[in-house]
PDB file of C-alpha atoms in Angstrom:
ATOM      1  CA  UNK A   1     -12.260 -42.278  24.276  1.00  0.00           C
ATOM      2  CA  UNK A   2      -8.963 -41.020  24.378  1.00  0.00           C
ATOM      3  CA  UNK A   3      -9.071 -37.505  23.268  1.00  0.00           C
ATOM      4  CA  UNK A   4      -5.138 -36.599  23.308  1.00  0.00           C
ATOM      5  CA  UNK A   5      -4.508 -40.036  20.803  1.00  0.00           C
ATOM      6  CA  UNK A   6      -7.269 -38.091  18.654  1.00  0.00           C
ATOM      7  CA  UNK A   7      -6.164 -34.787  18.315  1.00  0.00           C
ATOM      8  CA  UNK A   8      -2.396 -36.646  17.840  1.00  0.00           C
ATOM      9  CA  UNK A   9      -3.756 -38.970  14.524  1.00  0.00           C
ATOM     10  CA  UNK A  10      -5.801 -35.661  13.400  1.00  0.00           C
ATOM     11  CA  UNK A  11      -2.979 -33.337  13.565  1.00  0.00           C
ATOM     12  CA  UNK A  12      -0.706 -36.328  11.873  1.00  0.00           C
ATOM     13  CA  UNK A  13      -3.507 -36.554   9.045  1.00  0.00           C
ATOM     14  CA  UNK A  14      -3.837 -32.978   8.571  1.00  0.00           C
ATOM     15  CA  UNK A  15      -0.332 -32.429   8.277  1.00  0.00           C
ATOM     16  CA  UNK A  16       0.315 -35.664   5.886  1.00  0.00           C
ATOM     17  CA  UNK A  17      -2.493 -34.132   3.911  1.00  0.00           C
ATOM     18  CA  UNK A  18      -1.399 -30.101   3.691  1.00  0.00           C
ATOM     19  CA  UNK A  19       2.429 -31.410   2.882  1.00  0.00           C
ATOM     20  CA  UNK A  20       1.340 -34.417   0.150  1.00  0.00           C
ATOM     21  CA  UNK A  21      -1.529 -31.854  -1.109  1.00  0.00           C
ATOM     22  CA  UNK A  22       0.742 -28.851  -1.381  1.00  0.00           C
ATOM     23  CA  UNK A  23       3.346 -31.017  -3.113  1.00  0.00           C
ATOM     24  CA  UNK A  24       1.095 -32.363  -5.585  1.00  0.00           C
ATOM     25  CA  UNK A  25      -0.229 -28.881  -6.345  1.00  0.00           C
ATOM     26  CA  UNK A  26       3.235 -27.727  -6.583  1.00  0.00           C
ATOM     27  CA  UNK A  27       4.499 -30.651  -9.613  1.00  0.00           C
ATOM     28  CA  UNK A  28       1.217 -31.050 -11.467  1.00  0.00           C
ATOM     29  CA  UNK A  29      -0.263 -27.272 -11.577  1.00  0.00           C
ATOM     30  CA  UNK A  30       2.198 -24.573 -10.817  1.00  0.00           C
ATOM     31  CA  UNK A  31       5.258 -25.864 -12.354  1.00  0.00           C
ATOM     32  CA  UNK A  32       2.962 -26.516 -15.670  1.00  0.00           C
ATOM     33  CA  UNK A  33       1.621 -22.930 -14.788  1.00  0.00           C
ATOM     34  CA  UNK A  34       5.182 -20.905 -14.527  1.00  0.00           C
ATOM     35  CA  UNK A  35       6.401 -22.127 -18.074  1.00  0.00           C
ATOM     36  CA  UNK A  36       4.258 -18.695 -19.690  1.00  0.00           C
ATOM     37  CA  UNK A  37       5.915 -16.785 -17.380  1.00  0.00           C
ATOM     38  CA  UNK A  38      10.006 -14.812 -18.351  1.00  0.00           C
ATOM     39  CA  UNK A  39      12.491 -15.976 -16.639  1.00  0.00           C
ATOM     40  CA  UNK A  40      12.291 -12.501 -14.086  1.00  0.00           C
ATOM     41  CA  UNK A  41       8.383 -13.230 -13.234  1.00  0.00           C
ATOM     42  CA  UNK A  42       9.391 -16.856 -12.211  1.00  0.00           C
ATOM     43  CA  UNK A  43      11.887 -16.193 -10.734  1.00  0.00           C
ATOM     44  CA  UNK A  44      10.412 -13.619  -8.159  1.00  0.00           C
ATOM     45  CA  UNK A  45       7.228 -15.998  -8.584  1.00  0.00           C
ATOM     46  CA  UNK A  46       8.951 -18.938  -7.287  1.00  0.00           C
ATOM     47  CA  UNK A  47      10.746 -16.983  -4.238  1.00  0.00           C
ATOM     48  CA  UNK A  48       7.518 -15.508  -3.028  1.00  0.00           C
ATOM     49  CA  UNK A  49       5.670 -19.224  -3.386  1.00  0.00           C
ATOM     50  CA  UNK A  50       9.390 -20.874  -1.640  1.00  0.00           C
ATOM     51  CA  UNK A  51       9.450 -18.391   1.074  1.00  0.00           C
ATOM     52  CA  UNK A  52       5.412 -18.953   2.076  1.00  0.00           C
ATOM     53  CA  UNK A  53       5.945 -22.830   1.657  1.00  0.00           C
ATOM     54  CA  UNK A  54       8.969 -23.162   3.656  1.00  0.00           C
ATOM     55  CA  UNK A  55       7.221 -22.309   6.947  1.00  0.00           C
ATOM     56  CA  UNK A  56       4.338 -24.783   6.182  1.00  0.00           C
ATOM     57  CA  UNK A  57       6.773 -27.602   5.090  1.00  0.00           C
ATOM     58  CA  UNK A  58       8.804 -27.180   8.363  1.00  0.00           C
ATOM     59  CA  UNK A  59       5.811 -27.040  10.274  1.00  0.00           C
ATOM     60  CA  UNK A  60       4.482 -30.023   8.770  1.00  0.00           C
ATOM     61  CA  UNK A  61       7.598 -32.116   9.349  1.00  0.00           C
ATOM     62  CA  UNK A  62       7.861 -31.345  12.875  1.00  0.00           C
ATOM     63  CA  UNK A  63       3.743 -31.980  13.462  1.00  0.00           C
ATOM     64  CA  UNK A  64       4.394 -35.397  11.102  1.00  0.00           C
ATOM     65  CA  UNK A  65       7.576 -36.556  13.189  1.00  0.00           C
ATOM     66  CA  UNK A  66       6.494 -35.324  17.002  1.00  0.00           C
ATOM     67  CA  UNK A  67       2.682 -36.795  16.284  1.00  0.00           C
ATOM     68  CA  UNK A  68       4.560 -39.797  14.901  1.00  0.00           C
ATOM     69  CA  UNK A  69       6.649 -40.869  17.043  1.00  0.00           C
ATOM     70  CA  UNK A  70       4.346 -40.850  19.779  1.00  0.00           C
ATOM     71  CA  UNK A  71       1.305 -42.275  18.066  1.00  0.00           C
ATOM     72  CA  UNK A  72       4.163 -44.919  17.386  1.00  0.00           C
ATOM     73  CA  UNK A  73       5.551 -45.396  20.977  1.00  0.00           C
ATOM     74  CA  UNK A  74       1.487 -45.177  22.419  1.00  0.00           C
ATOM     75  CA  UNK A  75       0.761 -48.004  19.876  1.00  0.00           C
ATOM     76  CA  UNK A  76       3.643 -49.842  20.860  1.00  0.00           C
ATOM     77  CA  UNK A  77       3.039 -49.594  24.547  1.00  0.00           C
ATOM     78  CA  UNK A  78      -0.944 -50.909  23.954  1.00  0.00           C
ATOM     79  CA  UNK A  79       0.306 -53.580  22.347  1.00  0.00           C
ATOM     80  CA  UNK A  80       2.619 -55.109  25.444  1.00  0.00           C
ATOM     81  CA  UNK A  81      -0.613 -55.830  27.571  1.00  0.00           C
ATOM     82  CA  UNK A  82      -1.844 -59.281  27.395  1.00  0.00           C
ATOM     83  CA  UNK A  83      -5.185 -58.936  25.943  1.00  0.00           C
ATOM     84  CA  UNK A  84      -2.628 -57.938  22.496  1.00  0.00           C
ATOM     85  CA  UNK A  85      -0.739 -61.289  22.813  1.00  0.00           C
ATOM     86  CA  UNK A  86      -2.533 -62.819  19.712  1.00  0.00           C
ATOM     87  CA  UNK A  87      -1.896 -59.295  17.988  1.00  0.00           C
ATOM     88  CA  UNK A  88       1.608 -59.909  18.926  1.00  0.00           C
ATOM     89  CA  UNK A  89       1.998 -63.551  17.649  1.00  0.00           C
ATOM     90  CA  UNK A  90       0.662 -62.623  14.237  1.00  0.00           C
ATOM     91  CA  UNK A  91       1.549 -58.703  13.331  1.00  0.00           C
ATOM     92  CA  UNK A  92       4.466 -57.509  15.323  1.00  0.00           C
ATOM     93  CA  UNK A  93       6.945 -58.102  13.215  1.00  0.00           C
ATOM     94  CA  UNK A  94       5.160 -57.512  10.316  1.00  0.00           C
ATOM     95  CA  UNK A  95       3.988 -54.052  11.836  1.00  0.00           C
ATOM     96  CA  UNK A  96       8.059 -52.909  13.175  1.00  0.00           C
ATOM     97  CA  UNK A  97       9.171 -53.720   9.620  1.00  0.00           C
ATOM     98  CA  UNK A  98       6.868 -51.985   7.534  1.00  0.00           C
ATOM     99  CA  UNK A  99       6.891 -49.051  10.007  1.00  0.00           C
ATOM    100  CA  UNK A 100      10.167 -49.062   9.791  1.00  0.00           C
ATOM    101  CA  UNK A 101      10.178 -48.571   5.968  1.00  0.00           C
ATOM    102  CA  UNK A 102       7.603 -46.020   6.378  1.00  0.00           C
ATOM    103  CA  UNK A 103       9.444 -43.656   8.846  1.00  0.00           C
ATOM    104  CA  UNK A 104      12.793 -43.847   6.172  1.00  0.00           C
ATOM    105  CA  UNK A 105      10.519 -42.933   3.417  1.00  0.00           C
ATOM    106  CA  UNK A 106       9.118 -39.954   4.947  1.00  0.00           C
ATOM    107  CA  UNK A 107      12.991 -38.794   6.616  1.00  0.00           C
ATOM    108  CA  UNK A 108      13.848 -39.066   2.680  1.00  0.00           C
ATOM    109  CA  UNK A 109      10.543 -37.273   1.639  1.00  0.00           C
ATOM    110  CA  UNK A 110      11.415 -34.629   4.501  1.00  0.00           C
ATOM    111  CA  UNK A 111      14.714 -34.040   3.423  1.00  0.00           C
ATOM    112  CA  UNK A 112      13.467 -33.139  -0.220  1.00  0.00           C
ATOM    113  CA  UNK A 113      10.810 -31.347   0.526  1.00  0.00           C
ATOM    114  CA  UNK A 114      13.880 -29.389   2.995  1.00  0.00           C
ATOM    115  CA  UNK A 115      16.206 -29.376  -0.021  1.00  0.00           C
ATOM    116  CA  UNK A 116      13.182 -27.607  -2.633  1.00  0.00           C
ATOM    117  CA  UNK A 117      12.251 -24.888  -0.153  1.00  0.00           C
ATOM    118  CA  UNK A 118      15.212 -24.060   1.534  1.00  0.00           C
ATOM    119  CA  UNK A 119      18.389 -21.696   0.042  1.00  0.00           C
ATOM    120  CA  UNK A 120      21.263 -23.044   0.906  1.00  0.00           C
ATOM    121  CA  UNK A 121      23.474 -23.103  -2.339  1.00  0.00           C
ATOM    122  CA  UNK A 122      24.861 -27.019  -1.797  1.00  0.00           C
ATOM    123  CA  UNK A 123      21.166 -27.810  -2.453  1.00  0.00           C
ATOM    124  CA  UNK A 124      20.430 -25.485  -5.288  1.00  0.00           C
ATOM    125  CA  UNK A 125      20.970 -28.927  -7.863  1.00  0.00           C
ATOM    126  CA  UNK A 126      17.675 -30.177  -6.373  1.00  0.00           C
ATOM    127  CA  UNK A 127      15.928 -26.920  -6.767  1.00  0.00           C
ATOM    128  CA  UNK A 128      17.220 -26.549 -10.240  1.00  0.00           C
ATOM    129  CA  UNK A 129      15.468 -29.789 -10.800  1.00  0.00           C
ATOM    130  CA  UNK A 130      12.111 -29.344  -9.023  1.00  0.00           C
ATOM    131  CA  UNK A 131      10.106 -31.044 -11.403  1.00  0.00           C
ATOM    132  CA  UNK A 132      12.041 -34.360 -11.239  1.00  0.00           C
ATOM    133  CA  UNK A 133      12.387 -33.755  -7.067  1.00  0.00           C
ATOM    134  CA  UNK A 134       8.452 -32.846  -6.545  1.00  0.00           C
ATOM    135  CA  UNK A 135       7.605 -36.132  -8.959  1.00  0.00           C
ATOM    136  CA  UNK A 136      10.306 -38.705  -6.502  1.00  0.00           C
ATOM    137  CA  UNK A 137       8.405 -37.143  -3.315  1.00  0.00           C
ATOM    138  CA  UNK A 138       5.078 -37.279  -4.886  1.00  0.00           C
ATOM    139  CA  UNK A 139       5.885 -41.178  -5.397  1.00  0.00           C
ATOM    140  CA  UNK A 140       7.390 -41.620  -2.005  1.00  0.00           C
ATOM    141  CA  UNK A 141       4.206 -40.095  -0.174  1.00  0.00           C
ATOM    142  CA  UNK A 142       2.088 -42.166  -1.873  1.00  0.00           C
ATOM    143  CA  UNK A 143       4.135 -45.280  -0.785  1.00  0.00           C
ATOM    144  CA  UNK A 144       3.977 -43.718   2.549  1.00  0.00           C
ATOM    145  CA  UNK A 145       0.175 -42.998   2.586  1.00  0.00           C
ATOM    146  CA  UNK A 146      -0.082 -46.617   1.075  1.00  0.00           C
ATOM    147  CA  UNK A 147       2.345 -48.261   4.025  1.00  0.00           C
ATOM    148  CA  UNK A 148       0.028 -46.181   6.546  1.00  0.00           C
ATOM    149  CA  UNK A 149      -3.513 -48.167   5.146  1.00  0.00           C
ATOM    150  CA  UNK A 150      -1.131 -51.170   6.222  1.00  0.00           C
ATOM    151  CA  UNK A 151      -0.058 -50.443   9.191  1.00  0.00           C
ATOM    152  CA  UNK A 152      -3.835 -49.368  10.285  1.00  0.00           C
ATOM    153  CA  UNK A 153      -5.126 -52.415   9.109  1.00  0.00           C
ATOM    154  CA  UNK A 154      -3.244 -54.641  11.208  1.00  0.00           C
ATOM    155  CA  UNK A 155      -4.484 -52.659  13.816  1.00  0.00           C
ATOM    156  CA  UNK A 156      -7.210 -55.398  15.195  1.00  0.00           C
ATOM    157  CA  UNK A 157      -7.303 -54.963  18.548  1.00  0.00           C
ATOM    158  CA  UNK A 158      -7.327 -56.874  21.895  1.00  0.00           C
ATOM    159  CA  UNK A 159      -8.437 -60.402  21.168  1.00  0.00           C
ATOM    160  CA  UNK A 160     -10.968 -60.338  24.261  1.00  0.00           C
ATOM    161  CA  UNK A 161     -12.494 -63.509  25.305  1.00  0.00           C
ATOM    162  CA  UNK A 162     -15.927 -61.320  25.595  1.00  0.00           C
ATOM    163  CA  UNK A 163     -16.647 -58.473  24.396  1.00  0.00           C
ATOM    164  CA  UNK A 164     -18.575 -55.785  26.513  1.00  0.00           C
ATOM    165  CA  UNK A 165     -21.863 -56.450  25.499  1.00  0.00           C
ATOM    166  CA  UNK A 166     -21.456 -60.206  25.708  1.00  0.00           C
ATOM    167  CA  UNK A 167     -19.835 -59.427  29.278  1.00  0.00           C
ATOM    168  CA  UNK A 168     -22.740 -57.565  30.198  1.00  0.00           C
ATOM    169  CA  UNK A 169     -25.255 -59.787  28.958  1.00  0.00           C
ATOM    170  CA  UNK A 170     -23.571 -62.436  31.017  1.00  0.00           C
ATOM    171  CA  UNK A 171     -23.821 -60.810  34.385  1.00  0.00           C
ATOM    172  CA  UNK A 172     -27.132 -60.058  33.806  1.00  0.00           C
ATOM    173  CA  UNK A 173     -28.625 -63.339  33.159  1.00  0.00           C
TER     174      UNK A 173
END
C-alpha cells in the first residue's frame, strides 16, 4: 500500500469536506441565524466568524490545490505504464477533460470563498452579497464533489492478463 498517496487523498477529502461543510453551514444556518441580530451585533458577529474562517479557508485551498495537483500528476504518471494501455484507449480523454473542468470550478470556488473572507475593499460587493456568493459556491462544490465520483470511477485499474491470485494459482499447479 502506498501510504504517502493515502494520507495525500485523506488530507484532500478532509479539506474538500471542512471548506464545502463550513460553507454550507455558513449560507443555510448562520446567515438565517444573524437576521435577529442589530446591525452592531452582526456586524462584530460576522468579523469575529470572517477573521476565524479566513485561516481555515486559506488553509484548505492550499491542502486542496498542493494534495491535488499531485494526486493528479501521481495518477497521471500510473497511468503511462503499459498494464494502463486499455485504461488509456477508453478514459484518458474523458478523464483530462472532466478534470480539467473540475480544477476551474474549484480556482472559481477558491476565489469566492477568498473574496467572502478576505477585506480588501475592491471585493467588499461580494461580501455585501454573501448570501447570493455562499449559494454560487455551494452549487459549484457540489458540481465539483459530483465531477470527483467521476473521475474516481473511471479509475479501473491495470487491465492485467492475471490477476495475483490467478498468477499464483498458476505457478502452483
Amino acid at each position: 500500500m502506498d501510504w504517502l498517496a493515502l494520507a495525500l487523498r485523506w488530507i484532500h477529502i478532509v479539506a474538500a469536506i471542512t471548506a464545502v461543510g463550513g460553507t454550507i453551514f455558513m449560507r443555510m444556518a448562520l446567515l438565517p441565524s444573524e437576521q435577529s441580530l442589530d446591525d452592531e451585533s452582526r456586524h462584530a458577529l460576522r468579523e469575529r466568524v470572517r477573521s476565524r474562517w479566513a485561516k481555515v479557508v486559506m488553509a484548505c485551498i492550499a491542502f486542496l490545490l498542493l494534495s491535488g495537483l499531485i494526486n493528479f500528476f501521481t495518477f497521471i504518471g500510473q497511468t503511462k505504464a503499459e498494464p494502463w494501455s486499455e485504461w488509456r484507449t477508453s478514459y484518458n480523454k474523458l478523464y483530462n477533460m472532466i478534470f480539467g473542468i473540475k480544477a476551474l470550478l474549484a480556482l472559481v470556488i477558491f476565489f469566492i470563498a477568498s473574496a467572502l473572507v478576505g477585506r480588501t475593499d475592491a471585493l467588499k460587493p461580494i461580501r455585501q452579497n454573501a448570501k447570493m456568493w455562499l449559494t454560487v459556491n455551494v452549487v459549484l462544490a457540489v458540481l465539483v464533489v459530483a465531477l470527483s465520483g467521476v473521475l474516481r470511477s473511471t479509475h479501473i485499474g491495470p487491465t492485467l492478463p492475471t490477476t495475483r491470485v490467478e498468477a499464483t494459482e498458476t505457478a502452483h499447479g
